[in-house]
Structure formats: C-alpha cells, structure tokens
Amino acid sequence: EVQLVESGGGLVQPRGSLRLSCAASGSTFNDHYMAWVRQAPGKGLEWVGLIRQKDKNYLTEYASSVRGRFFISRDDSTNSVFLQMNTLESEDTAVYYCARENVYQFFSMDAWGKGTTVTVSS
Amino acid sequence: DIVMTQTPLSSPVTLGQTVSISCRSSQSLVYKDGNTYLSWLQQRPGQPPRLLIYSVSNRFSGVPDRFSGSGAGTDFTLKISRVEAEDVGVYYCVQNTQYPVTFGGGTKVEIK
C-alpha cells in the first residue's frame, strides 16, 4: 500500500516562496502521475497540477490560478515529488495534499497524503 | 474548464437509509478513448480525501459495497445504501477527462 507524506508547509509572507515535498513509499512510484490538490480553510478541493512519469517526459499541467507561479518536479530516485510555490498570495493559503493519479486505474487519485498547511500572511 | 455541479449541498439522512448525490458536468466526460474519467471521493471530518469510486462505477479496493456509482455522459450519481455513522463527511465528484482536473463543490452527508 502506497503512503504519501507531505512536508514543507508553514507561514510565509505575501510574495514569498515555499517548497513543498511529498515522499512516497512503494515500488511503483515511477509508473504514476503525481498531483497536488489544495483545500482553503472551510472550502472544497482545488486541483493545483500534476507531473507525468518519465516515459511521458515528466510533462506537467497546472491550474490557471497557479500557472507561472507554481512548479512541480519529481525525483524518482527518492520517490519524491515537489511543489515550488513562488509569488505567494493570501489566496494560496490552504492545506496542500499530494495524491497519486493511478495510470492503471483511470488516473484516479487513489492515494493521498495527510496534507501540509501553507499560510500566506504578513 | 469543465464545471462540476453537485446536488444537494447537504443531505441529512437517518442511519440505515439511502442517500443519493448527483454530479453534473458542463460537458461530456467521455474521453476520445471511450472511457469516462469520473471519480468519487469521501472526506471525513479532519481527514484527507479518500477514493471511493473510479471510472463512474468501479469501487476502489476496500470500499464497502454500500457505495455505488452510476451515470454516463454528463450525469452521475453516487448512492450510499444503509448509511452508517462512519459515512459522515463531504463527498466530491472529480473529473480528469480534461485538464484542468475539476472537482464538484461537495455534498455534506450528516446524520439526522
């Protein structure tokens, strides 16, 4: 069973940067897409973006709300995925989850971490 | 972007009864490969989301058979039969037929 553990959240000032990490256990990390999803306080889920696997050239997709500010990368040698967040705004305050999009199961998000909290405030 | 609209926003239900949640998409979720990339997630209070149903009607591993999904095209339904206390939470539909991936607004299931 895959387990995902996010880290790197915290308090950051507006226009600042933060890098989130997600460590995955399990032997099939390399096969799957990895996504980031966020949830603002008291709100619903919002997809942030994803990164494909090596044989898809690690191509990425992003929500329009973060495109050009957020960047997703992965390191298959350490089963990790990262979310670099730049020029942060108060609207980016949220719990950030990483999730696996299972390529063998219709790209469903079948594993989730517990999340890491990002607060953007002066 | 594909807009996912869930109804109702909230559904009080008696233990043991059945609840149905509707999810409508602003355009067809049938991809060019013929598959429909529509899933349902459960988020219990204070917990991360959890996958229940994928590709419209396939139950994820370990999900009780009280949960079932149906639908096609733009109209989808999640049905929870014989509701138990542990089913309290918010339920989301999500499509990844087209980027960006989009979620429904959520339906809160609570016990009367």
PDB file of C-alpha atoms in Angstrom:
ATOM      1  CA  GLU A   1       0.000   0.000   0.000  1.00  0.00           C
ATOM      2  CA  VAL A   2       1.425   3.354  -1.008  1.00  0.00           C
ATOM      3  CA  GLN A   3       1.850   6.027   1.645  1.00  0.00           C
ATOM      4  CA  LEU A   4       2.384   9.707   0.935  1.00  0.00           C
ATOM      5  CA  VAL A   5       3.833  12.184   3.416  1.00  0.00           C
ATOM      6  CA  GLU A   6       3.918  15.905   2.691  1.00  0.00           C
ATOM      7  CA  SER A   7       6.243  18.387   4.363  1.00  0.00           C
ATOM      8  CA  GLY A   8       7.476  21.931   3.995  1.00  0.00           C
ATOM      9  CA  GLY A   9       4.381  23.911   4.873  1.00  0.00           C
ATOM     10  CA  GLY A  10       4.445  26.955   7.119  1.00  0.00           C
ATOM     11  CA  LEU A  11       3.861  30.670   7.409  1.00  0.00           C
ATOM     12  CA  VAL A  12       5.160  32.805   4.548  1.00  0.00           C
ATOM     13  CA  GLN A  13       4.764  36.468   3.726  1.00  0.00           C
ATOM     14  CA  PRO A  14       2.900  37.630   0.618  1.00  0.00           C
ATOM     15  CA  ARG A  15       5.087  37.489  -2.487  1.00  0.00           C
ATOM     16  CA  GLY A  16       7.326  34.963  -0.758  1.00  0.00           C
ATOM     17  CA  SER A  17       8.238  31.432  -1.836  1.00  0.00           C
ATOM     18  CA  LEU A  18       7.920  27.983  -0.348  1.00  0.00           C
ATOM     19  CA  ARG A  19       8.818  24.479  -1.485  1.00  0.00           C
ATOM     20  CA  LEU A  20       6.670  21.547  -0.501  1.00  0.00           C
ATOM     21  CA  SER A  21       7.826  17.952  -0.630  1.00  0.00           C
ATOM     22  CA  CYS A  22       5.945  14.690  -0.805  1.00  0.00           C
ATOM     23  CA  ALA A  23       7.666  11.408  -0.013  1.00  0.00           C
ATOM     24  CA  ALA A  24       6.102   8.224  -1.318  1.00  0.00           C
ATOM     25  CA  SER A  25       6.593   4.673  -0.183  1.00  0.00           C
ATOM     26  CA  GLY A  26       6.010   1.781  -2.529  1.00  0.00           C
ATOM     27  CA  SER A  27       7.731   0.302  -5.509  1.00  0.00           C
ATOM     28  CA  THR A  28       5.571   1.673  -8.306  1.00  0.00           C
ATOM     29  CA  PHE A  29       6.066   5.394  -7.730  1.00  0.00           C
ATOM     30  CA  ASN A  30       7.781   5.793 -11.078  1.00  0.00           C
ATOM     31  CA  ASP A  31       4.793   4.454 -13.012  1.00  0.00           C
ATOM     32  CA  HIS A  32       2.261   7.051 -11.980  1.00  0.00           C
ATOM     33  CA  TYR A  33       1.329  10.677 -12.333  1.00  0.00           C
ATOM     34  CA  MET A  34       1.625  12.697  -9.139  1.00  0.00           C
ATOM     35  CA  ALA A  35      -0.704  15.571  -8.352  1.00  0.00           C
ATOM     36  CA  TRP A  36      -1.073  18.388  -5.872  1.00  0.00           C
ATOM     37  CA  VAL A  37      -4.510  19.356  -4.605  1.00  0.00           C
ATOM     38  CA  ARG A  38      -5.264  22.121  -2.128  1.00  0.00           C
ATOM     39  CA  GLN A  39      -8.083  22.991   0.206  1.00  0.00           C
ATOM     40  CA  ALA A  40      -8.538  26.512   1.527  1.00  0.00           C
ATOM     41  CA  PRO A  41      -9.942  26.778   5.074  1.00  0.00           C
ATOM     42  CA  GLY A  42     -13.570  25.664   5.100  1.00  0.00           C
ATOM     43  CA  LYS A  43     -13.630  25.234   1.324  1.00  0.00           C
ATOM     44  CA  GLY A  44     -13.676  22.427  -1.194  1.00  0.00           C
ATOM     45  CA  LEU A  45     -10.887  20.733  -3.117  1.00  0.00           C
ATOM     46  CA  GLU A  46      -8.931  22.544  -5.823  1.00  0.00           C
ATOM     47  CA  TRP A  47      -6.559  20.784  -8.184  1.00  0.00           C
ATOM     48  CA  VAL A  48      -3.200  22.566  -8.422  1.00  0.00           C
ATOM     49  CA  GLY A  49      -1.376  20.499 -11.011  1.00  0.00           C
ATOM     50  CA  LEU A  50       0.382  17.271 -11.836  1.00  0.00           C
ATOM     51  CA  ILE A  51       3.554  15.781 -13.218  1.00  0.00           C
ATOM     52  CA  ARG A  52       3.616  12.794 -15.506  1.00  0.00           C
ATOM     53  CA  GLN A  53       6.131   9.964 -15.368  1.00  0.00           C
ATOM     54  CA  LYS A  54       9.461   9.560 -17.133  1.00  0.00           C
ATOM     55  CA  ASP A  55       8.124   7.935 -20.278  1.00  0.00           C
ATOM     56  CA  LYS A  56       5.849  10.934 -20.672  1.00  0.00           C
ATOM     57  CA  ASN A  57       8.868  13.208 -20.321  1.00  0.00           C
ATOM     58  CA  TYR A  58       7.785  14.443 -16.911  1.00  0.00           C
ATOM     59  CA  LEU A  59       5.350  16.812 -18.583  1.00  0.00           C
ATOM     60  CA  THR A  60       3.318  18.999 -16.238  1.00  0.00           C
ATOM     61  CA  GLU A  61      -0.141  20.546 -16.140  1.00  0.00           C
ATOM     62  CA  TYR A  62      -1.285  23.401 -13.917  1.00  0.00           C
ATOM     63  CA  ALA A  63      -4.448  25.135 -12.842  1.00  0.00           C
ATOM     64  CA  SER A  64      -4.755  28.600 -14.316  1.00  0.00           C
ATOM     65  CA  SER A  65      -4.716  30.120 -10.811  1.00  0.00           C
ATOM     66  CA  VAL A  66      -1.126  28.970 -10.236  1.00  0.00           C
ATOM     67  CA  ARG A  67       0.345  28.687 -13.727  1.00  0.00           C
ATOM     68  CA  GLY A  68       3.595  30.629 -13.967  1.00  0.00           C
ATOM     69  CA  ARG A  69       3.972  30.821 -10.173  1.00  0.00           C
ATOM     70  CA  PHE A  70       3.956  27.158  -9.113  1.00  0.00           C
ATOM     71  CA  PHE A  71       6.194  24.428 -10.491  1.00  0.00           C
ATOM     72  CA  ILE A  72       6.022  20.685  -9.926  1.00  0.00           C
ATOM     73  CA  SER A  73       9.011  18.382 -10.153  1.00  0.00           C
ATOM     74  CA  ARG A  74       9.828  14.842  -9.110  1.00  0.00           C
ATOM     75  CA  ASP A  75      12.825  12.737  -8.209  1.00  0.00           C
ATOM     76  CA  ASP A  76      12.146   9.105  -8.980  1.00  0.00           C
ATOM     77  CA  SER A  77      15.374   8.010  -7.298  1.00  0.00           C
ATOM     78  CA  THR A  78      13.963   9.112  -3.934  1.00  0.00           C
ATOM     79  CA  ASN A  79      10.251   8.585  -4.678  1.00  0.00           C
ATOM     80  CA  SER A  80       9.598  12.274  -4.109  1.00  0.00           C
ATOM     81  CA  VAL A  81       7.544  14.990  -5.716  1.00  0.00           C
ATOM     82  CA  PHE A  82       7.896  18.696  -5.095  1.00  0.00           C
ATOM     83  CA  LEU A  83       5.819  21.829  -5.390  1.00  0.00           C
ATOM     84  CA  GLN A  84       7.755  25.067  -5.745  1.00  0.00           C
ATOM     85  CA  MET A  85       5.466  27.969  -4.958  1.00  0.00           C
ATOM     86  CA  ASN A  86       6.539  31.491  -5.837  1.00  0.00           C
ATOM     87  CA  THR A  87       4.940  34.918  -5.539  1.00  0.00           C
ATOM     88  CA  LEU A  88       2.525  33.581  -2.956  1.00  0.00           C
ATOM     89  CA  GLU A  89      -0.743  35.369  -2.310  1.00  0.00           C
ATOM     90  CA  SER A  90      -3.189  35.202   0.580  1.00  0.00           C
ATOM     91  CA  GLU A  91      -5.496  33.168  -1.706  1.00  0.00           C
ATOM     92  CA  ASP A  92      -2.878  30.396  -1.706  1.00  0.00           C
ATOM     93  CA  THR A  93      -3.477  29.756   1.991  1.00  0.00           C
ATOM     94  CA  ALA A  94      -4.607  26.144   2.169  1.00  0.00           C
ATOM     95  CA  VAL A  95      -3.827  22.606   3.143  1.00  0.00           C
ATOM     96  CA  TYR A  96      -1.814  21.104   0.302  1.00  0.00           C
ATOM     97  CA  TYR A  97      -2.221  17.424  -0.438  1.00  0.00           C
ATOM     98  CA  CYS A  98      -0.180  15.298  -2.760  1.00  0.00           C
ATOM     99  CA  ALA A  99      -2.038  12.491  -4.465  1.00  0.00           C
ATOM    100  CA  ARG A 100      -1.170   9.662  -6.809  1.00  0.00           C
ATOM    101  CA  GLU A 101      -3.010   9.505 -10.113  1.00  0.00           C
ATOM    102  CA  ASN A 102      -3.001   5.806 -10.832  1.00  0.00           C
ATOM    103  CA  VAL A 103      -2.329   5.241 -14.522  1.00  0.00           C
ATOM    104  CA  TYR A 104      -3.640   1.668 -14.255  1.00  0.00           C
ATOM    105  CA  GLN A 105      -6.898   2.786 -12.721  1.00  0.00           C
ATOM    106  CA  PHE A 106      -8.207   5.500 -14.973  1.00  0.00           C
ATOM    107  CA  PHE A 107      -5.911   8.113 -13.428  1.00  0.00           C
ATOM    108  CA  SER A 108      -7.995   8.106 -10.286  1.00  0.00           C
ATOM    109  CA  MET A 109      -6.449   9.726  -7.213  1.00  0.00           C
ATOM    110  CA  ASP A 110      -6.146   6.529  -5.221  1.00  0.00           C
ATOM    111  CA  ALA A 111      -3.645   7.602  -2.572  1.00  0.00           C
ATOM    112  CA  TRP A 112      -3.450  10.815  -0.598  1.00  0.00           C
ATOM    113  CA  GLY A 113      -1.145  12.253   1.995  1.00  0.00           C
ATOM    114  CA  LYS A 114      -2.393  13.873   5.183  1.00  0.00           C
ATOM    115  CA  GLY A 115      -1.520  17.312   3.852  1.00  0.00           C
ATOM    116  CA  THR A 116       0.707  20.199   4.867  1.00  0.00           C
ATOM    117  CA  THR A 117      -0.597  23.647   5.775  1.00  0.00           C
ATOM    118  CA  VAL A 118       0.538  26.787   3.996  1.00  0.00           C
ATOM    119  CA  THR A 119      -0.412  30.161   5.432  1.00  0.00           C
ATOM    120  CA  VAL A 120       0.342  33.299   3.472  1.00  0.00           C
ATOM    121  CA  SER A 121       0.139  36.311   5.721  1.00  0.00           C
ATOM    122  CA  SER A 122       2.138  39.328   6.791  1.00  0.00           C
TER     123      SER A 122
ATOM    124  CA  ASP B   1     -12.798  24.321 -17.941  1.00  0.00           C
ATOM    125  CA  ILE B   2     -15.354  21.613 -17.155  1.00  0.00           C
ATOM    126  CA  VAL B   3     -17.653  22.720 -14.358  1.00  0.00           C
ATOM    127  CA  MET B   4     -18.832  20.005 -11.978  1.00  0.00           C
ATOM    128  CA  THR B   5     -22.096  20.747 -10.165  1.00  0.00           C
ATOM    129  CA  GLN B   6     -23.124  18.640  -7.209  1.00  0.00           C
ATOM    130  CA  THR B   7     -26.520  18.475  -5.579  1.00  0.00           C
ATOM    131  CA  PRO B   8     -27.626  18.638  -2.882  1.00  0.00           C
ATOM    132  CA  LEU B   9     -25.164  20.759  -0.914  1.00  0.00           C
ATOM    133  CA  SER B  10     -26.191  18.946   2.235  1.00  0.00           C
ATOM    134  CA  SER B  11     -28.041  15.732   2.883  1.00  0.00           C
ATOM    135  CA  PRO B  12     -29.259  14.858   6.378  1.00  0.00           C
ATOM    136  CA  VAL B  13     -30.003  11.153   6.494  1.00  0.00           C
ATOM    137  CA  THR B  14     -31.255   8.648   9.027  1.00  0.00           C
ATOM    138  CA  LEU B  15     -28.959   5.761   9.909  1.00  0.00           C
ATOM    139  CA  GLY B  16     -29.782   2.785   7.722  1.00  0.00           C
ATOM    140  CA  GLN B  17     -31.396   4.831   4.988  1.00  0.00           C
ATOM    141  CA  THR B  18     -30.122   5.581   1.491  1.00  0.00           C
ATOM    142  CA  VAL B  19     -28.664   8.827   0.187  1.00  0.00           C
ATOM    143  CA  SER B  20     -28.062   9.784  -3.424  1.00  0.00           C
ATOM    144  CA  ILE B  21     -25.717  12.512  -4.585  1.00  0.00           C
ATOM    145  CA  SER B  22     -25.890  13.951  -8.074  1.00  0.00           C
ATOM    146  CA  CYS B  23     -22.992  15.311 -10.086  1.00  0.00           C
ATOM    147  CA  ARG B  24     -23.431  17.033 -13.428  1.00  0.00           C
ATOM    148  CA  SER B  25     -20.638  18.123 -15.724  1.00  0.00           C
ATOM    149  CA  SER B  26     -20.815  21.079 -18.112  1.00  0.00           C
ATOM    150  CA  GLN B  27     -19.693  18.822 -20.961  1.00  0.00           C
ATOM    151  CA  SER B  28     -19.430  15.141 -21.658  1.00  0.00           C
ATOM    152  CA  LEU B  29     -16.803  13.278 -19.654  1.00  0.00           C
ATOM    153  CA  VAL B  30     -16.334  10.610 -22.320  1.00  0.00           C
ATOM    154  CA  TYR B  31     -12.743  10.835 -23.492  1.00  0.00           C
ATOM    155  CA  LYS B  32     -11.658  10.071 -27.058  1.00  0.00           C
ATOM    156  CA  ASP B  33     -10.575   6.605 -25.897  1.00  0.00           C
ATOM    157  CA  GLY B  34     -14.175   5.851 -24.943  1.00  0.00           C
ATOM    158  CA  ASN B  35     -13.503   5.884 -21.200  1.00  0.00           C
ATOM    159  CA  THR B  36     -15.133   8.192 -18.663  1.00  0.00           C
ATOM    160  CA  TYR B  37     -12.783   9.625 -16.090  1.00  0.00           C
ATOM    161  CA  LEU B  38     -15.158  10.386 -13.244  1.00  0.00           C
ATOM    162  CA  SER B  39     -14.385   9.500  -9.649  1.00  0.00           C
ATOM    163  CA  TRP B  40     -15.972   9.990  -6.252  1.00  0.00           C
ATOM    164  CA  LEU B  41     -14.053  10.894  -3.112  1.00  0.00           C
ATOM    165  CA  GLN B  42     -15.026  10.886   0.546  1.00  0.00           C
ATOM    166  CA  GLN B  43     -13.562  13.308   3.056  1.00  0.00           C
ATOM    167  CA  ARG B  44     -14.365  12.543   6.660  1.00  0.00           C
ATOM    168  CA  PRO B  45     -14.018  15.399   9.167  1.00  0.00           C
ATOM    169  CA  GLY B  46     -10.379  16.262   9.750  1.00  0.00           C
ATOM    170  CA  GLN B  47      -9.171  13.670   7.248  1.00  0.00           C
ATOM    171  CA  PRO B  48      -7.689  13.814   3.746  1.00  0.00           C
ATOM    172  CA  PRO B  49      -9.865  12.721   0.856  1.00  0.00           C
ATOM    173  CA  ARG B  50     -10.207   9.030   0.097  1.00  0.00           C
ATOM    174  CA  LEU B  51     -11.081   7.401  -3.214  1.00  0.00           C
ATOM    175  CA  LEU B  52     -14.385   5.548  -3.265  1.00  0.00           C
ATOM    176  CA  ILE B  53     -15.340   5.071  -6.915  1.00  0.00           C
ATOM    177  CA  TYR B  54     -13.371   5.429 -10.155  1.00  0.00           C
ATOM    178  CA  SER B  55     -14.413   5.380 -13.784  1.00  0.00           C
ATOM    179  CA  VAL B  56     -18.051   6.069 -12.826  1.00  0.00           C
ATOM    180  CA  SER B  57     -18.915   2.775 -11.193  1.00  0.00           C
ATOM    181  CA  ASN B  58     -15.825   0.866 -10.062  1.00  0.00           C
ATOM    182  CA  ARG B  59     -15.436   0.541  -6.317  1.00  0.00           C
ATOM    183  CA  PHE B  60     -11.902   1.099  -5.072  1.00  0.00           C
ATOM    184  CA  SER B  61     -10.221  -1.601  -3.022  1.00  0.00           C
ATOM    185  CA  GLY B  62     -11.643  -1.891   0.484  1.00  0.00           C
ATOM    186  CA  VAL B  63     -14.702   0.283  -0.174  1.00  0.00           C
ATOM    187  CA  PRO B  64     -17.900  -1.284   1.169  1.00  0.00           C
ATOM    188  CA  ASP B  65     -20.473  -2.396  -1.386  1.00  0.00           C
ATOM    189  CA  ARG B  66     -22.907   0.056   0.205  1.00  0.00           C
ATOM    190  CA  PHE B  67     -21.280   2.611  -2.070  1.00  0.00           C
ATOM    191  CA  SER B  68     -22.198   2.537  -5.730  1.00  0.00           C
ATOM    192  CA  GLY B  69     -21.713   4.840  -8.673  1.00  0.00           C
ATOM    193  CA  SER B  70     -23.643   5.171 -11.884  1.00  0.00           C
ATOM    194  CA  GLY B  71     -24.208   7.501 -14.789  1.00  0.00           C
ATOM    195  CA  ALA B  72     -22.909   8.412 -18.188  1.00  0.00           C
ATOM    196  CA  GLY B  73     -22.053  11.417 -20.304  1.00  0.00           C
ATOM    197  CA  THR B  74     -22.761  14.414 -18.095  1.00  0.00           C
ATOM    198  CA  ASP B  75     -24.933  12.961 -15.317  1.00  0.00           C
ATOM    199  CA  PHE B  76     -23.563  10.851 -12.498  1.00  0.00           C
ATOM    200  CA  THR B  77     -24.807   9.590  -9.157  1.00  0.00           C
ATOM    201  CA  LEU B  78     -23.222   8.266  -6.002  1.00  0.00           C
ATOM    202  CA  LYS B  79     -25.543   6.166  -3.867  1.00  0.00           C
ATOM    203  CA  ILE B  80     -24.847   5.236  -0.283  1.00  0.00           C
ATOM    204  CA  SER B  81     -27.112   2.460   0.948  1.00  0.00           C
ATOM    205  CA  ARG B  82     -27.691   1.548   4.601  1.00  0.00           C
ATOM    206  CA  VAL B  83     -25.922   4.689   5.801  1.00  0.00           C
ATOM    207  CA  GLU B  84     -23.670   4.208   8.821  1.00  0.00           C
ATOM    208  CA  ALA B  85     -22.253   6.768  11.250  1.00  0.00           C
ATOM    209  CA  GLU B  86     -18.804   6.423   9.660  1.00  0.00           C
ATOM    210  CA  ASP B  87     -20.212   7.733   6.364  1.00  0.00           C
ATOM    211  CA  VAL B  88     -20.490  11.270   7.745  1.00  0.00           C
ATOM    212  CA  GLY B  89     -18.378  13.647   5.718  1.00  0.00           C
ATOM    213  CA  VAL B  90     -18.187  15.541   2.451  1.00  0.00           C
ATOM    214  CA  TYR B  91     -18.365  13.754  -0.872  1.00  0.00           C
ATOM    215  CA  TYR B  92     -16.796  15.101  -4.039  1.00  0.00           C
ATOM    216  CA  CYS B  93     -17.048  14.106  -7.650  1.00  0.00           C
ATOM    217  CA  VAL B  94     -13.962  14.800  -9.741  1.00  0.00           C
ATOM    218  CA  GLN B  95     -13.270  14.610 -13.445  1.00  0.00           C
ATOM    219  CA  ASN B  96      -9.943  14.066 -15.135  1.00  0.00           C
ATOM    220  CA  THR B  97     -11.173  13.602 -18.644  1.00  0.00           C
ATOM    221  CA  GLN B  98      -9.856  17.049 -19.493  1.00  0.00           C
ATOM    222  CA  TYR B  99      -7.305  19.353 -17.891  1.00  0.00           C
ATOM    223  CA  PRO B 100      -7.598  21.133 -15.612  1.00  0.00           C
ATOM    224  CA  VAL B 101      -8.930  18.433 -13.328  1.00  0.00           C
ATOM    225  CA  THR B 102     -12.030  19.822 -11.635  1.00  0.00           C
ATOM    226  CA  PHE B 103     -13.975  18.897  -8.537  1.00  0.00           C
ATOM    227  CA  GLY B 104     -17.585  19.308  -7.650  1.00  0.00           C
ATOM    228  CA  GLY B 105     -18.328  21.668  -4.780  1.00  0.00           C
ATOM    229  CA  GLY B 106     -19.000  18.832  -2.370  1.00  0.00           C
ATOM    230  CA  THR B 107     -22.036  17.349  -0.660  1.00  0.00           C
ATOM    231  CA  LYS B 108     -22.111  17.135   3.111  1.00  0.00           C
ATOM    232  CA  VAL B 109     -23.701  13.976   4.472  1.00  0.00           C
ATOM    233  CA  GLU B 110     -24.793  14.181   8.076  1.00  0.00           C
ATOM    234  CA  ILE B 111     -26.901  12.064  10.359  1.00  0.00           C
ATOM    235  CA  LYS B 112     -30.302  13.392  11.375  1.00  0.00           C
TER     236      LYS B 112
END
